[in-house]
mmCIF file of C-alpha atoms in Angstrom:
data_model
loop_
_atom_site.group_PDB
_atom_site.id
_atom_site.type_symbol
_atom_site.label_atom_id
_atom_site.label_comp_id
_atom_site.label_asym_id
_atom_site.label_seq_id
_atom_site.Cartn_x
_atom_site.Cartn_y
_atom_site.Cartn_z
ATOM 1 C CA MET A 1 5.177 26.651 -79.623
ATOM 2 C CA SER A 2 5.879 25.494 -83.147
ATOM 3 C CA PHE A 3 3.898 23.506 -85.244
ATOM 4 C CA VAL A 4 6.722 20.865 -84.328
ATOM 5 C CA GLU A 5 5.457 20.699 -81.216
ATOM 6 C CA HIS A 6 2.022 20.979 -81.327
ATOM 7 C CA PHE A 7 2.422 18.121 -83.765
ATOM 8 C CA GLY A 8 4.537 16.108 -81.574
ATOM 9 C CA ALA A 9 1.323 16.463 -79.201
ATOM 10 C CA LEU A 10 -1.353 15.582 -81.898
ATOM 11 C CA PRO A 11 -2.917 11.992 -80.370
ATOM 12 C CA ARG A 12 -2.094 10.095 -84.303
ATOM 13 C CA ASP A 13 -3.269 6.913 -83.838
ATOM 14 C CA LYS A 14 -6.566 7.881 -81.879
ATOM 15 C CA LEU A 15 -7.233 10.449 -85.137
ATOM 16 C CA ALA A 16 -6.603 7.412 -87.331
ATOM 17 C CA LEU A 17 -9.051 4.803 -85.592
ATOM 18 C CA GLU A 18 -11.788 7.923 -85.625
ATOM 19 C CA ILE A 19 -11.404 8.682 -89.279
ATOM 20 C CA TYR A 20 -12.447 4.647 -89.641
ATOM 21 C CA SER A 21 -14.915 4.311 -87.001
ATOM 22 C CA THR A 22 -17.235 7.911 -88.283
ATOM 23 C CA THR A 23 -20.406 6.616 -88.611
ATOM 24 C CA ALA A 24 -23.251 8.371 -91.207
ATOM 25 C CA ALA A 25 -24.365 10.572 -88.477
ATOM 26 C CA GLU A 26 -21.426 11.954 -88.128
ATOM 27 C CA VAL A 27 -21.152 12.619 -91.852
ATOM 28 C CA GLU A 28 -24.710 14.420 -91.763
ATOM 29 C CA ARG A 29 -23.779 16.543 -88.628
ATOM 30 C CA ALA A 30 -20.135 17.648 -90.521
ATOM 31 C CA LEU A 31 -21.914 18.476 -93.570
ATOM 32 C CA GLN A 32 -24.118 21.184 -91.767
ATOM 33 C CA ARG A 33 -21.426 22.980 -90.346
ATOM 34 C CA PRO A 34 -18.125 21.928 -91.932
ATOM 35 C CA ALA A 35 -15.723 25.180 -91.608
ATOM 36 C CA GLY A 36 -13.053 26.017 -89.503
ATOM 37 C CA CYS A 37 -13.742 22.605 -87.167
ATOM 38 C CA LEU A 38 -11.558 19.757 -87.448
ATOM 39 C CA THR A 39 -13.658 17.066 -86.143
ATOM 40 C CA SER A 40 -15.722 18.119 -89.408
ATOM 41 C CA LEU A 41 -13.163 17.562 -91.512
ATOM 42 C CA ARG A 42 -12.513 14.357 -90.186
ATOM 43 C CA ALA A 43 -16.008 13.027 -90.760
ATOM 44 C CA LEU A 44 -15.866 14.423 -94.318
ATOM 45 C CA LEU A 45 -11.994 12.322 -95.114
ATOM 46 C CA SER A 46 -13.395 9.095 -93.526
ATOM 47 C CA PRO A 47 -14.995 6.173 -95.548
ATOM 48 C CA ALA A 48 -18.345 6.961 -93.982
ATOM 49 C CA ALA A 49 -18.535 9.844 -96.110
ATOM 50 C CA ALA A 50 -18.696 8.015 -99.409
ATOM 51 C CA PRO A 51 -22.034 8.075 -100.581
ATOM 52 C CA TYR A 52 -22.619 11.939 -98.990
ATOM 53 C CA ILE A 53 -19.947 12.968 -102.129
ATOM 54 C CA GLU A 54 -22.157 14.042 -104.235
ATOM 55 C CA GLN A 55 -24.294 16.597 -101.840
ATOM 56 C CA MET A 56 -19.831 17.220 -101.090
ATOM 57 C CA ALA A 57 -20.019 18.231 -104.470
ATOM 58 C CA GLN A 58 -22.836 20.248 -104.696
ATOM 59 C CA GLN A 59 -21.981 22.161 -101.521
ATOM 60 C CA SER A 60 -17.813 22.955 -102.586
ATOM 61 C CA LEU A 61 -19.068 23.319 -106.088
ATOM 62 C CA ALA A 62 -21.187 26.559 -104.447
ATOM 63 C CA LEU A 63 -18.529 27.421 -102.301
ATOM 64 C CA THR A 64 -16.181 27.620 -104.495
ATOM 65 C CA ARG A 65 -18.334 30.186 -106.746
ATOM 66 C CA GLN A 66 -19.312 32.157 -104.034
ATOM 67 C CA ARG A 67 -15.614 32.475 -102.643
ATOM 68 C CA PHE A 68 -14.004 32.969 -105.891
ATOM 69 C CA GLY A 69 -16.581 33.448 -108.251
ATOM 70 C CA ALA A 70 -15.560 31.392 -112.284
ATOM 71 C CA ASN A 71 -12.087 32.230 -111.904
ATOM 72 C CA VAL A 72 -9.343 29.419 -111.962
ATOM 73 C CA GLY A 73 -5.491 30.649 -111.976
ATOM 74 C CA LEU A 74 -2.850 29.288 -114.174
ATOM 75 C CA TYR A 75 0.315 29.098 -113.426
ATOM 76 C CA LEU A 76 3.195 27.326 -115.009
ATOM 77 C CA PRO A 77 6.644 25.338 -113.216
ATOM 78 C CA LEU A 78 9.944 26.653 -114.237
ATOM 79 C CA TYR A 79 12.464 24.350 -113.458
ATOM 80 C CA LEU A 80 15.461 25.589 -112.102
ATOM 81 C CA SER A 81 17.608 22.281 -111.642
ATOM 82 C CA ASN A 82 17.258 18.434 -111.267
ATOM 83 C CA LEU A 83 20.519 17.871 -109.040
ATOM 84 C CA CYS A 84 20.148 16.744 -105.721
ATOM 85 C CA ALA A 85 21.628 15.713 -102.390
ATOM 86 C CA ASN A 86 18.912 13.626 -101.341
ATOM 87 C CA GLU A 87 17.695 10.216 -101.822
ATOM 88 C CA CYS A 88 13.892 9.742 -101.968
ATOM 89 C CA ASP A 89 12.691 6.845 -103.841
ATOM 90 C CA TYR A 90 9.380 8.616 -105.432
ATOM 91 C CA CYS A 91 11.220 10.715 -106.737
ATOM 92 C CA GLY A 92 12.575 10.720 -110.692
ATOM 93 C CA PHE A 93 15.377 13.783 -108.784
ATOM 94 C CA SER A 94 16.961 11.279 -106.673
ATOM 95 C CA MET A 95 20.856 11.472 -106.412
ATOM 96 C CA SER A 96 20.743 7.835 -107.079
ATOM 97 C CA ASN A 97 18.987 7.707 -110.256
ATOM 98 C CA LYS A 98 20.918 7.721 -113.448
ATOM 99 C CA LEU A 99 20.396 10.886 -114.921
ATOM 100 C CA LYS A 100 21.990 14.207 -116.320
ATOM 101 C CA ARG A 101 22.061 16.624 -114.004
ATOM 102 C CA LYS A 102 21.495 20.182 -115.404
ATOM 103 C CA THR A 103 20.787 23.821 -113.302
ATOM 104 C CA LEU A 104 19.545 26.731 -116.167
ATOM 105 C CA ASP A 105 22.452 29.320 -116.577
ATOM 106 C CA ASP A 106 21.337 33.088 -117.027
ATOM 107 C CA MET A 107 20.970 32.656 -120.832
ATOM 108 C CA GLU A 108 18.950 29.379 -120.705
ATOM 109 C CA LEU A 109 16.568 30.954 -117.994
ATOM 110 C CA ALA A 110 15.605 33.648 -119.856
ATOM 111 C CA ALA A 111 14.935 31.713 -122.807
ATOM 112 C CA GLU A 112 12.649 29.504 -120.902
ATOM 113 C CA MET A 113 10.840 32.849 -119.293
ATOM 114 C CA ASP A 114 10.263 33.996 -122.784
ATOM 115 C CA ILE A 115 8.502 30.266 -123.944
ATOM 116 C CA ILE A 116 6.353 31.279 -120.627
ATOM 117 C CA LYS A 117 5.878 34.598 -121.146
ATOM 118 C CA ALA A 118 5.052 34.391 -124.489
ATOM 119 C CA ARG A 119 2.191 31.472 -123.917
ATOM 120 C CA GLY A 120 0.382 33.731 -121.789
ATOM 121 C CA PHE A 121 1.091 33.442 -118.093
ATOM 122 C CA ASP A 122 2.000 35.898 -115.237
ATOM 123 C CA SER A 123 2.093 34.019 -112.091
ATOM 124 C CA ILE A 124 5.129 30.873 -111.912
ATOM 125 C CA LEU A 125 6.604 28.547 -109.927
ATOM 126 C CA LEU A 126 10.276 28.678 -109.755
ATOM 127 C CA VAL A 127 10.973 24.295 -108.449
ATOM 128 C CA SER A 128 14.641 22.919 -108.336
ATOM 129 C CA GLY A 129 16.065 19.775 -106.927
ATOM 130 C CA GLU A 130 17.610 20.119 -103.195
ATOM 131 C CA HIS A 131 20.971 20.491 -103.725
ATOM 132 C CA GLU A 132 21.640 23.693 -101.172
ATOM 133 C CA THR A 133 25.760 23.877 -101.814
ATOM 134 C CA LYS A 134 25.346 23.981 -106.091
ATOM 135 C CA VAL A 135 21.782 25.616 -106.038
ATOM 136 C CA GLY A 136 20.889 27.455 -102.648
ATOM 137 C CA ILE A 137 20.205 30.985 -101.661
ATOM 138 C CA ASP A 138 23.138 32.583 -103.390
ATOM 139 C CA TYR A 139 21.337 31.012 -106.708
ATOM 140 C CA PHE A 140 17.900 31.659 -105.908
ATOM 141 C CA LYS A 141 19.165 35.081 -105.058
ATOM 142 C CA SER A 142 20.766 35.698 -108.316
ATOM 143 C CA VAL A 143 17.626 33.967 -110.218
ATOM 144 C CA LEU A 144 15.077 35.866 -108.606
ATOM 145 C CA PRO A 145 15.485 39.500 -109.642
ATOM 146 C CA GLN A 146 15.210 37.967 -113.364
ATOM 147 C CA VAL A 147 12.210 36.613 -112.799
ATOM 148 C CA LYS A 148 10.460 39.106 -110.848
ATOM 149 C CA CYS A 149 11.239 41.997 -113.068
ATOM 150 C CA ARG A 150 8.876 39.894 -115.324
ATOM 151 C CA PHE A 151 5.900 37.846 -114.031
ATOM 152 C CA SER A 152 3.690 39.963 -111.154
ATOM 153 C CA GLN A 153 3.757 36.338 -108.969
ATOM 154 C CA VAL A 154 6.308 34.412 -108.265
ATOM 155 C CA ALA A 155 6.604 31.319 -106.035
ATOM 156 C CA LEU A 156 9.138 28.820 -104.889
ATOM 157 C CA GLU A 157 9.092 25.417 -104.602
ATOM 158 C CA VAL A 158 13.158 24.285 -103.298
ATOM 159 C CA GLN A 159 15.104 22.510 -100.153
ATOM 160 C CA PRO A 160 13.378 24.633 -96.804
ATOM 161 C CA LEU A 161 15.409 27.802 -96.056
ATOM 162 C CA ALA A 162 16.137 29.093 -92.332
ATOM 163 C CA GLU A 163 13.858 32.310 -92.096
ATOM 164 C CA ALA A 164 16.437 34.627 -92.822
ATOM 165 C CA GLU A 165 17.291 33.119 -95.982
ATOM 166 C CA TYR A 166 13.296 33.891 -96.995
ATOM 167 C CA ALA A 167 13.133 37.008 -95.276
ATOM 168 C CA GLN A 168 15.809 38.006 -98.038
ATOM 169 C CA LEU A 169 14.069 36.632 -101.090
ATOM 170 C CA VAL A 170 10.683 38.297 -99.782
ATOM 171 C CA ALA A 171 13.159 41.792 -99.175
ATOM 172 C CA LEU A 172 13.802 40.700 -103.692
ATOM 173 C CA GLY A 173 9.945 39.666 -104.433
ATOM 174 C CA LEU A 174 9.495 36.390 -103.767
ATOM 175 C CA ASP A 175 5.720 35.919 -103.484
ATOM 176 C CA ALA A 176 4.821 32.298 -101.629
ATOM 177 C CA VAL A 177 6.778 28.893 -100.895
ATOM 178 C CA MET A 178 5.669 25.758 -101.654
ATOM 179 C CA VAL A 179 6.992 23.130 -99.347
ATOM 180 C CA TYR A 180 5.115 19.223 -98.974
ATOM 181 C CA GLN A 181 5.710 17.573 -96.175
ATOM 182 C CA GLU A 182 5.087 14.142 -98.515
ATOM 183 C CA THR A 183 3.406 12.139 -95.835
ATOM 184 C CA TYR A 184 3.049 13.251 -92.105
ATOM 185 C CA ARG A 185 3.741 9.903 -90.721
ATOM 186 C CA PRO A 186 7.474 10.162 -89.157
ATOM 187 C CA SER A 187 7.796 6.815 -89.219
ATOM 188 C CA THR A 188 7.076 6.072 -93.232
ATOM 189 C CA TYR A 189 8.648 9.049 -94.168
ATOM 190 C CA ALA A 190 12.006 7.904 -92.466
ATOM 191 C CA GLN A 191 10.862 4.921 -95.001
ATOM 192 C CA HIS A 192 11.230 6.610 -98.149
ATOM 193 C CA HIS A 193 14.096 9.696 -97.370
ATOM 194 C CA THR A 194 17.464 7.578 -96.794
ATOM 195 C CA ARG A 195 19.929 9.599 -97.560
ATOM 196 C CA GLY A 196 20.368 13.886 -97.312
ATOM 197 C CA LYS A 197 18.821 16.468 -95.374
ATOM 198 C CA LYS A 198 15.358 15.668 -96.190
ATOM 199 C CA ARG A 199 15.960 12.774 -93.527
ATOM 200 C CA ASP A 200 14.953 15.748 -90.893
ATOM 201 C CA PHE A 201 10.927 15.514 -90.531
ATOM 202 C CA GLY A 202 10.929 18.004 -87.901
ATOM 203 C CA PHE A 203 13.039 20.858 -90.117
ATOM 204 C CA ARG A 204 11.063 20.266 -92.786
ATOM 205 C CA LEU A 205 8.160 20.778 -90.867
ATOM 206 C CA ASP A 206 8.868 23.815 -89.467
ATOM 207 C CA THR A 207 9.300 25.429 -92.988
ATOM 208 C CA PRO A 208 5.940 26.756 -93.468
ATOM 209 C CA ASP A 209 6.720 28.831 -89.447
ATOM 210 C CA ARG A 210 9.961 30.201 -90.905
ATOM 211 C CA ALA A 211 8.561 31.068 -94.343
ATOM 212 C CA ALA A 212 5.407 33.168 -92.227
ATOM 213 C CA ARG A 213 7.563 34.521 -89.926
ATOM 214 C CA ALA A 214 9.605 36.150 -92.974
ATOM 215 C CA GLY A 215 6.557 37.647 -94.523
ATOM 216 C CA VAL A 216 6.329 35.090 -96.696
ATOM 217 C CA ASP A 217 2.453 36.033 -98.792
ATOM 218 C CA LYS A 218 1.602 32.746 -99.730
ATOM 219 C CA ILE A 219 1.921 29.197 -98.376
ATOM 220 C CA GLY A 220 1.253 26.268 -100.154
ATOM 221 C CA LEU A 221 1.409 22.435 -97.770
ATOM 222 C CA GLY A 222 1.041 19.471 -99.635
ATOM 223 C CA VAL A 223 1.125 15.520 -99.140
ATOM 224 C CA LEU A 224 2.721 13.026 -101.487
ATOM 225 C CA LEU A 225 -0.959 10.627 -101.963
ATOM 226 C CA GLY A 226 0.075 7.322 -102.111
ATOM 227 C CA LEU A 227 2.733 7.097 -99.817
ATOM 228 C CA ASP A 228 0.903 6.431 -96.553
ATOM 229 C CA ASP A 229 -3.288 6.645 -95.574
ATOM 230 C CA TRP A 230 -4.240 9.409 -97.594
ATOM 231 C CA ARG A 231 -7.020 10.280 -94.585
ATOM 232 C CA LEU A 232 -5.149 10.528 -91.788
ATOM 233 C CA ASP A 233 -2.461 12.647 -93.890
ATOM 234 C CA ALA A 234 -4.785 15.088 -94.899
ATOM 235 C CA LEU A 235 -6.470 15.217 -91.660
ATOM 236 C CA LEU A 236 -3.168 15.867 -90.180
ATOM 237 C CA MET A 237 -1.914 18.656 -92.811
ATOM 238 C CA GLY A 238 -5.140 20.189 -92.274
ATOM 239 C CA HIS A 239 -4.694 20.202 -88.552
ATOM 240 C CA HIS A 240 -1.485 22.227 -90.103
ATOM 241 C CA LEU A 241 -3.065 24.180 -92.111
ATOM 242 C CA SER A 242 -5.420 25.495 -89.311
ATOM 243 C CA TYR A 243 -2.560 25.941 -86.812
ATOM 244 C CA LEU A 244 -1.086 28.575 -89.382
ATOM 245 C CA GLU A 245 -3.972 29.918 -89.851
ATOM 246 C CA GLN A 246 -4.581 30.809 -86.659
ATOM 247 C CA ARG A 247 -0.861 31.499 -85.630
ATOM 248 C CA TYR A 248 -0.006 33.801 -89.426
ATOM 249 C CA TRP A 249 -3.254 35.287 -90.111
ATOM 250 C CA ARG A 250 -1.305 37.502 -92.543
ATOM 251 C CA SER A 251 -0.043 35.036 -94.761
ATOM 252 C CA ARG A 252 -2.842 32.782 -97.404
ATOM 253 C CA TYR A 253 -2.464 29.441 -97.829
ATOM 254 C CA SER A 254 -2.672 27.071 -100.225
ATOM 255 C CA ILE A 255 -2.838 22.857 -100.353
ATOM 256 C CA SER A 256 -2.004 20.689 -103.509
ATOM 257 C CA LEU A 257 -2.783 17.382 -103.598
ATOM 258 C CA PRO A 258 -0.778 15.064 -106.147
ATOM 259 C CA ARG A 259 -1.250 11.682 -106.743
ATOM 260 C CA LEU A 260 2.363 9.899 -106.582
ATOM 261 C CA ARG A 261 3.064 8.856 -110.393
ATOM 262 C CA PRO A 262 5.717 6.941 -112.108
ATOM 263 C CA CYS A 263 9.438 8.015 -112.260
ATOM 264 C CA THR A 264 12.649 7.094 -113.027
ATOM 265 C CA GLY A 265 13.888 4.860 -109.668
ATOM 266 C CA GLY A 266 9.587 5.385 -108.387
ATOM 267 C CA ILE A 267 7.794 3.043 -106.592
ATOM 268 C CA ALA A 268 4.212 1.702 -106.330
ATOM 269 C CA PRO A 269 1.611 3.622 -104.650
ATOM 270 C CA LYS A 270 1.012 1.856 -100.329
ATOM 271 C CA VAL A 271 -2.145 3.180 -100.714
ATOM 272 C CA VAL A 272 -4.238 3.210 -103.845
ATOM 273 C CA LEU A 273 -6.410 6.813 -104.276
ATOM 274 C CA SER A 274 -8.815 6.351 -106.447
ATOM 275 C CA ASP A 275 -10.543 9.066 -108.557
ATOM 276 C CA LEU A 276 -13.580 9.462 -106.319
ATOM 277 C CA GLY A 277 -11.077 9.240 -103.490
ATOM 278 C CA LEU A 278 -9.484 12.852 -104.969
ATOM 279 C CA VAL A 279 -13.138 13.956 -105.558
ATOM 280 C CA GLN A 280 -13.924 13.959 -101.934
ATOM 281 C CA LEU A 281 -10.581 14.918 -100.513
ATOM 282 C CA ILE A 282 -11.185 17.972 -102.870
ATOM 283 C CA CYS A 283 -14.834 18.311 -101.285
ATOM 284 C CA ALA A 284 -13.330 18.167 -97.715
ATOM 285 C CA PHE A 285 -11.111 20.700 -98.516
ATOM 286 C CA ARG A 286 -13.353 22.831 -99.346
ATOM 287 C CA LEU A 287 -15.708 22.996 -97.018
ATOM 288 C CA PHE A 288 -13.363 22.971 -94.372
ATOM 289 C CA ASN A 289 -11.687 25.799 -95.143
ATOM 290 C CA PRO A 290 -13.762 28.258 -98.421
ATOM 291 C CA GLN A 291 -11.029 30.207 -98.440
ATOM 292 C CA LEU A 292 -8.217 27.641 -99.106
ATOM 293 C CA ASP A 293 -6.293 27.913 -102.600
ATOM 294 C CA ILE A 294 -6.483 24.357 -103.875
ATOM 295 C CA SER A 295 -4.231 23.351 -107.051
ATOM 296 C CA LEU A 296 -4.212 20.846 -109.358
ATOM 297 C CA SER A 297 -1.459 19.871 -111.228
ATOM 298 C CA THR A 298 -0.842 17.656 -114.857
ATOM 299 C CA ARG A 299 0.259 15.106 -112.758
ATOM 300 C CA GLU A 300 -3.805 14.015 -113.719
ATOM 301 C CA THR A 301 -5.554 12.892 -116.491
ATOM 302 C CA PRO A 302 -7.542 15.273 -118.779
ATOM 303 C CA ALA A 303 -10.298 14.145 -118.424
ATOM 304 C CA LEU A 304 -10.650 13.654 -114.457
ATOM 305 C CA ARG A 305 -8.776 17.383 -114.494
ATOM 306 C CA ASP A 306 -11.882 18.801 -116.839
ATOM 307 C CA ASN A 307 -14.812 17.160 -114.089
ATOM 308 C CA LEU A 308 -12.637 17.938 -110.862
ATOM 309 C CA MET A 309 -12.236 21.837 -112.778
ATOM 310 C CA PRO A 310 -15.720 23.661 -111.037
ATOM 311 C CA LEU A 311 -15.402 21.584 -107.547
ATOM 312 C CA GLY A 312 -13.184 23.208 -105.767
ATOM 313 C CA ILE A 313 -9.963 24.174 -107.797
ATOM 314 C CA THR A 314 -8.893 27.439 -107.806
ATOM 315 C CA GLN A 315 -4.753 27.239 -109.454
ATOM 316 C CA MET A 316 -3.991 24.894 -112.095
ATOM 317 C CA SER A 317 -0.821 24.393 -114.298
ATOM 318 C CA ALA A 318 -0.995 24.004 -117.800
ATOM 319 C CA GLY A 319 1.013 23.127 -120.597
ATOM 320 C CA SER A 320 3.890 22.071 -118.013
ATOM 321 C CA SER A 321 7.149 21.164 -117.744
ATOM 322 C CA THR A 322 9.092 19.133 -115.386
ATOM 323 C CA GLN A 323 12.761 19.246 -116.421
ATOM 324 C CA PRO A 324 15.032 22.172 -115.988
ATOM 325 C CA GLY A 325 15.048 23.547 -119.615
ATOM 326 C CA GLY A 326 11.731 21.454 -120.721
ATOM 327 C CA TYR A 327 10.121 24.649 -122.690
ATOM 328 C CA GLN A 328 12.871 24.714 -124.865
ATOM 329 C CA HIS A 329 13.927 21.542 -125.421
ATOM 330 C CA PRO A 330 11.115 19.748 -125.031
ATOM 331 C CA ASP A 331 12.107 15.970 -125.803
ATOM 332 C CA SER A 332 14.977 15.726 -123.082
ATOM 333 C CA GLN A 333 15.011 12.839 -120.434
ATOM 334 C CA LEU A 334 15.685 14.935 -117.342
ATOM 335 C CA ASP A 335 11.988 14.969 -116.293
ATOM 336 C CA GLN A 336 11.177 14.499 -112.057
ATOM 337 C CA PHE A 337 7.663 12.581 -112.885
ATOM 338 C CA GLU A 338 5.467 11.855 -115.709
ATOM 339 C CA ILE A 339 2.778 13.905 -116.982
ATOM 340 C CA SER A 340 -0.362 12.673 -117.682
ATOM 341 C CA ASP A 341 -2.745 15.673 -118.939
ATOM 342 C CA GLU A 342 -0.322 16.724 -122.302
ATOM 343 C CA ARG A 343 -2.380 19.405 -123.723
ATOM 344 C CA SER A 344 -1.795 23.097 -124.672
ATOM 345 C CA VAL A 345 -2.092 25.856 -123.090
ATOM 346 C CA ALA A 346 -5.073 27.184 -125.234
ATOM 347 C CA GLU A 347 -6.589 23.767 -124.960
ATOM 348 C CA VAL A 348 -6.813 24.243 -121.497
ATOM 349 C CA ALA A 349 -7.974 27.754 -121.046
ATOM 350 C CA ALA A 350 -10.672 26.739 -123.986
ATOM 351 C CA ARG A 351 -12.057 24.216 -121.495
ATOM 352 C CA LEU A 352 -11.986 26.069 -119.020
ATOM 353 C CA ARG A 353 -14.231 28.572 -121.004
ATOM 354 C CA GLN A 354 -16.167 25.384 -122.457
ATOM 355 C CA LYS A 355 -17.516 25.073 -118.974
ATOM 356 C CA GLY A 356 -18.172 28.041 -117.980
ATOM 357 C CA LEU A 357 -14.574 29.198 -115.780
ATOM 358 C CA ASN A 358 -12.722 32.218 -116.458
ATOM 359 C CA PRO A 359 -8.932 31.182 -116.796
ATOM 360 C CA VAL A 360 -6.885 34.381 -114.653
ATOM 361 C CA TRP A 361 -2.920 34.673 -115.706
ATOM 362 C CA LYS A 362 -2.226 36.850 -112.977
ATOM 363 C CA ASP A 363 -2.160 35.549 -108.992
ATOM 364 C CA TRP A 364 -1.745 38.711 -107.593
ATOM 365 C CA GLU A 365 0.156 42.348 -107.268
ATOM 366 C CA GLN A 366 2.282 43.372 -104.982
ATOM 367 C CA ALA A 367 0.800 46.724 -104.944
ATOM 368 C CA TRP A 368 -2.425 45.126 -103.172
ATOM 369 C CA THR A 369 -0.725 42.507 -100.577
ATOM 370 C CA ALA A 370 1.318 45.573 -99.350
ATOM 371 C CA MET A 371 -1.558 48.103 -99.119
ATOM 372 C CA SER A 372 -3.296 44.909 -97.650
ATOM 373 C CA ARG A 373 -0.596 45.189 -94.521
ATOM 374 C CA ASP A 374 -0.904 49.030 -94.289
#
């Protein structure tokens, strides 16, 4: 059974009702034994948990320090291309948006890597729009060896690929795959994805299975908070995470919790997630899964990112650009979305240290992964 089949059997409407009928007593029970329990995750995501957010934050901080110490990994996205063959109404790269399209060639890629490397990063996330004919497996197979020889940890956030294609990239040094479902509500998904291969909800949902079977070391899940009810989307992502950890235990897992941000041709959130709600969401997942990597992007404001740093976050981007060639030419208008934290890498690292945290520039050594699997 793949997760597509597992997902089809989930009583999603019943889960939604249970979230909103959760009692204070159920939240208190969840706080006693939250780890690995989907019933507890449901309670901690519920409106009934709002009065307990301070307690959740204290437990989350303690668990994070116990599991990860004071370390927070720093990474940077490198946008390879903004070409896209999909129509997604929340994304600046959507095919109908009138913006200049660009794909990095080898010289431009090298120039971007020089800048990123000079800033101290050794962990990098390669990102592109989803255009498999012009920016597909052949392009990724060309780019990956060039990047891997410069960075210890390389992740990929592009269109879903076939299992055999992921296996080819793993052989070239790929460490991680980030693939975000955007929303786990099929009807909402269809509303926002109107053209292109991304319309196929099931194929995207099955992507982490294919990546895990191909031997990808780390797999990232995520939802775009604001497309639908964030509480239910988060709970369904918890079910997805639990399924993957039980079935593909050799892989590591992470989640990303981005809120909908302004972009060219973008939309307003259907359900607004407040700052306090984001705190609840992060803490709920930390209590549910103490070993989980939780990533925080530059979509959030500096003040909020500073406050969230100790509460469960283990990975952060800093000094990001969301456009191809954006580190070499930061004034071009090719962005996927607007960022909120525009501080330099040095400023973010300094703020981490002020909070007693240790900025870490390297995620993992490939040799360590190989040894752990022997």
